Amino acid sequence: MKPQLMIITSLCFIMLGCSSHQAQQMGIQGGSVNAYARQMSNSQLCATYLKQQPTNQTRVSLVAEWRHRKLSRAYCSEQEKEWYLTKFAKWLVNEKSVEPK
């Protein structure tokens, strides 16, 4: 029981210490995004718009939502490189993320 707990704990710390870009390279990002473009988070919209993650939504709906939110490749790149631990800490302190302009 103890070795299994140590392995699970280690994997959790490894996941917190990586970014979504690194998780995608390791193949642990997740499957396809099956939500409407309006209901996707900015990170999901970035991943599907930039064809890094599959989706069941049309390209037109992704582009429309991308333009509506005024997202940019620079913003997506910045969000993709942010570590999960940093995102979690920002969520804990209830810090609002800077929206694209």
PDB file of C-alpha atoms in Angstrom:
ATOM      1  CA  MET A   1       0.000   0.000   0.000  1.00  0.00           C
ATOM      2  CA  LYS A   2       2.789   2.404   0.854  1.00  0.00           C
ATOM      3  CA  PRO A   3       4.660   2.124  -2.490  1.00  0.00           C
ATOM      4  CA  GLN A   4       1.437   2.784  -4.410  1.00  0.00           C
ATOM      5  CA  LEU A   5       0.748   5.884  -2.331  1.00  0.00           C
ATOM      6  CA  MET A   6       4.266   7.166  -2.941  1.00  0.00           C
ATOM      7  CA  ILE A   7       3.914   6.603  -6.703  1.00  0.00           C
ATOM      8  CA  ILE A   8       0.577   8.409  -6.851  1.00  0.00           C
ATOM      9  CA  THR A   9       1.925  11.305  -4.788  1.00  0.00           C
ATOM     10  CA  SER A  10       5.011  11.544  -6.991  1.00  0.00           C
ATOM     11  CA  LEU A  11       2.898  11.632 -10.155  1.00  0.00           C
ATOM     12  CA  CYS A  12       0.751  14.414  -8.689  1.00  0.00           C
ATOM     13  CA  PHE A  13       3.827  16.516  -7.926  1.00  0.00           C
ATOM     14  CA  ILE A  14       5.233  15.878 -11.389  1.00  0.00           C
ATOM     15  CA  MET A  15       1.961  17.010 -12.987  1.00  0.00           C
ATOM     16  CA  LEU A  16       1.897  20.184 -10.876  1.00  0.00           C
ATOM     17  CA  GLY A  17       5.460  20.943 -11.915  1.00  0.00           C
ATOM     18  CA  CYS A  18       4.823  21.002 -15.652  1.00  0.00           C
ATOM     19  CA  SER A  19       2.998  23.185 -18.131  1.00  0.00           C
ATOM     20  CA  SER A  20       0.210  22.176 -20.483  1.00  0.00           C
ATOM     21  CA  HIS A  21       2.721  22.298 -23.356  1.00  0.00           C
ATOM     22  CA  GLN A  22       4.930  19.767 -21.559  1.00  0.00           C
ATOM     23  CA  ALA A  23       1.907  17.616 -20.691  1.00  0.00           C
ATOM     24  CA  GLN A  24       0.882  17.622 -24.347  1.00  0.00           C
ATOM     25  CA  GLN A  25       4.374  16.526 -25.394  1.00  0.00           C
ATOM     26  CA  MET A  26       4.221  13.655 -22.881  1.00  0.00           C
ATOM     27  CA  GLY A  27       0.809  12.628 -24.191  1.00  0.00           C
ATOM     28  CA  ILE A  28      -1.138  13.232 -20.979  1.00  0.00           C
ATOM     29  CA  GLN A  29      -3.034  16.357 -22.065  1.00  0.00           C
ATOM     30  CA  GLY A  30      -6.351  14.614 -22.540  1.00  0.00           C
ATOM     31  CA  GLY A  31      -8.660  13.682 -25.360  1.00  0.00           C
ATOM     32  CA  SER A  32     -10.699  15.793 -27.696  1.00  0.00           C
ATOM     33  CA  VAL A  33     -12.685  18.819 -26.528  1.00  0.00           C
ATOM     34  CA  ASN A  34     -16.396  18.123 -26.936  1.00  0.00           C
ATOM     35  CA  ALA A  35     -17.923  21.421 -25.826  1.00  0.00           C
ATOM     36  CA  TYR A  36     -19.418  24.272 -27.786  1.00  0.00           C
ATOM     37  CA  ALA A  37     -16.902  27.008 -28.603  1.00  0.00           C
ATOM     38  CA  ARG A  38     -18.778  29.479 -26.367  1.00  0.00           C
ATOM     39  CA  GLN A  39     -18.440  27.089 -23.407  1.00  0.00           C
ATOM     40  CA  MET A  40     -14.715  26.379 -23.826  1.00  0.00           C
ATOM     41  CA  SER A  41     -12.150  27.920 -21.539  1.00  0.00           C
ATOM     42  CA  ASN A  42      -9.538  30.157 -23.133  1.00  0.00           C
ATOM     43  CA  SER A  43      -6.929  27.388 -22.884  1.00  0.00           C
ATOM     44  CA  GLN A  44      -9.250  24.882 -24.583  1.00  0.00           C
ATOM     45  CA  LEU A  45     -10.096  27.380 -27.296  1.00  0.00           C
ATOM     46  CA  CYS A  46      -6.415  28.090 -27.870  1.00  0.00           C
ATOM     47  CA  ALA A  47      -5.577  24.396 -28.116  1.00  0.00           C
ATOM     48  CA  THR A  48      -8.393  23.616 -30.542  1.00  0.00           C
ATOM     49  CA  TYR A  49      -7.969  26.761 -32.652  1.00  0.00           C
ATOM     50  CA  LEU A  50      -4.253  26.153 -33.055  1.00  0.00           C
ATOM     51  CA  LYS A  51      -4.999  22.483 -33.902  1.00  0.00           C
ATOM     52  CA  GLN A  52      -3.143  21.061 -30.904  1.00  0.00           C
ATOM     53  CA  GLN A  53      -6.202  19.242 -29.584  1.00  0.00           C
ATOM     54  CA  PRO A  54      -9.055  17.683 -31.575  1.00  0.00           C
ATOM     55  CA  THR A  55     -12.631  18.898 -31.244  1.00  0.00           C
ATOM     56  CA  ASN A  56     -16.045  18.115 -32.679  1.00  0.00           C
ATOM     57  CA  GLN A  57     -16.740  21.812 -33.375  1.00  0.00           C
ATOM     58  CA  THR A  58     -16.442  23.417 -36.785  1.00  0.00           C
ATOM     59  CA  ARG A  59     -13.554  25.664 -37.677  1.00  0.00           C
ATOM     60  CA  VAL A  60     -16.002  28.530 -38.270  1.00  0.00           C
ATOM     61  CA  SER A  61     -17.351  28.396 -34.704  1.00  0.00           C
ATOM     62  CA  LEU A  62     -13.812  28.299 -33.291  1.00  0.00           C
ATOM     63  CA  VAL A  63     -12.737  31.302 -35.375  1.00  0.00           C
ATOM     64  CA  ALA A  64     -15.845  33.263 -34.407  1.00  0.00           C
ATOM     65  CA  GLU A  65     -15.255  32.678 -30.690  1.00  0.00           C
ATOM     66  CA  TRP A  66     -11.509  33.361 -31.070  1.00  0.00           C
ATOM     67  CA  ARG A  67     -12.296  36.767 -32.598  1.00  0.00           C
ATOM     68  CA  HIS A  68     -15.077  37.472 -30.096  1.00  0.00           C
ATOM     69  CA  ARG A  69     -12.671  36.964 -27.167  1.00  0.00           C
ATOM     70  CA  LYS A  70      -9.883  38.808 -29.012  1.00  0.00           C
ATOM     71  CA  LEU A  71      -7.369  36.029 -28.395  1.00  0.00           C
ATOM     72  CA  SER A  72      -3.921  36.067 -29.947  1.00  0.00           C
ATOM     73  CA  ARG A  73      -1.177  33.535 -30.558  1.00  0.00           C
ATOM     74  CA  ALA A  74       1.038  35.363 -28.050  1.00  0.00           C
ATOM     75  CA  TYR A  75      -1.639  35.076 -25.342  1.00  0.00           C
ATOM     76  CA  CYS A  76      -2.118  31.377 -26.086  1.00  0.00           C
ATOM     77  CA  SER A  77       1.607  30.740 -26.006  1.00  0.00           C
ATOM     78  CA  GLU A  78       1.882  32.477 -22.641  1.00  0.00           C
ATOM     79  CA  GLN A  79      -1.019  30.471 -21.204  1.00  0.00           C
ATOM     80  CA  GLU A  80       0.386  27.235 -22.587  1.00  0.00           C
ATOM     81  CA  LYS A  81       3.776  27.761 -20.935  1.00  0.00           C
ATOM     82  CA  GLU A  82       2.331  28.609 -17.510  1.00  0.00           C
ATOM     83  CA  TRP A  83       2.870  25.807 -15.005  1.00  0.00           C
ATOM     84  CA  TYR A  84      -0.115  24.002 -13.488  1.00  0.00           C
ATOM     85  CA  LEU A  85       1.225  24.825 -10.004  1.00  0.00           C
ATOM     86  CA  THR A  86       1.145  28.537 -10.863  1.00  0.00           C
ATOM     87  CA  LYS A  87      -2.400  28.248 -12.211  1.00  0.00           C
ATOM     88  CA  PHE A  88      -3.460  26.449  -9.022  1.00  0.00           C
ATOM     89  CA  ALA A  89      -1.820  29.093  -6.805  1.00  0.00           C
ATOM     90  CA  LYS A  90      -3.573  31.870  -8.741  1.00  0.00           C
ATOM     91  CA  TRP A  91      -6.861  30.022  -8.312  1.00  0.00           C
ATOM     92  CA  LEU A  92      -6.245  29.697  -4.541  1.00  0.00           C
ATOM     93  CA  VAL A  93      -5.666  33.409  -4.077  1.00  0.00           C
ATOM     94  CA  ASN A  94      -8.545  34.136  -6.465  1.00  0.00           C
ATOM     95  CA  GLU A  95      -6.329  36.177  -8.762  1.00  0.00           C
ATOM     96  CA  LYS A  96      -8.024  37.165 -11.980  1.00  0.00           C
ATOM     97  CA  SER A  97      -6.015  36.310 -15.080  1.00  0.00           C
ATOM     98  CA  VAL A  98      -5.205  39.103 -17.465  1.00  0.00           C
ATOM     99  CA  GLU A  99      -7.565  38.878 -20.400  1.00  0.00           C
ATOM    100  CA  PRO A 100      -6.307  39.595 -23.906  1.00  0.00           C
ATOM    101  CA  LYS A 101      -6.872  43.053 -25.310  1.00  0.00           C
TER     102      LYS A 101
END
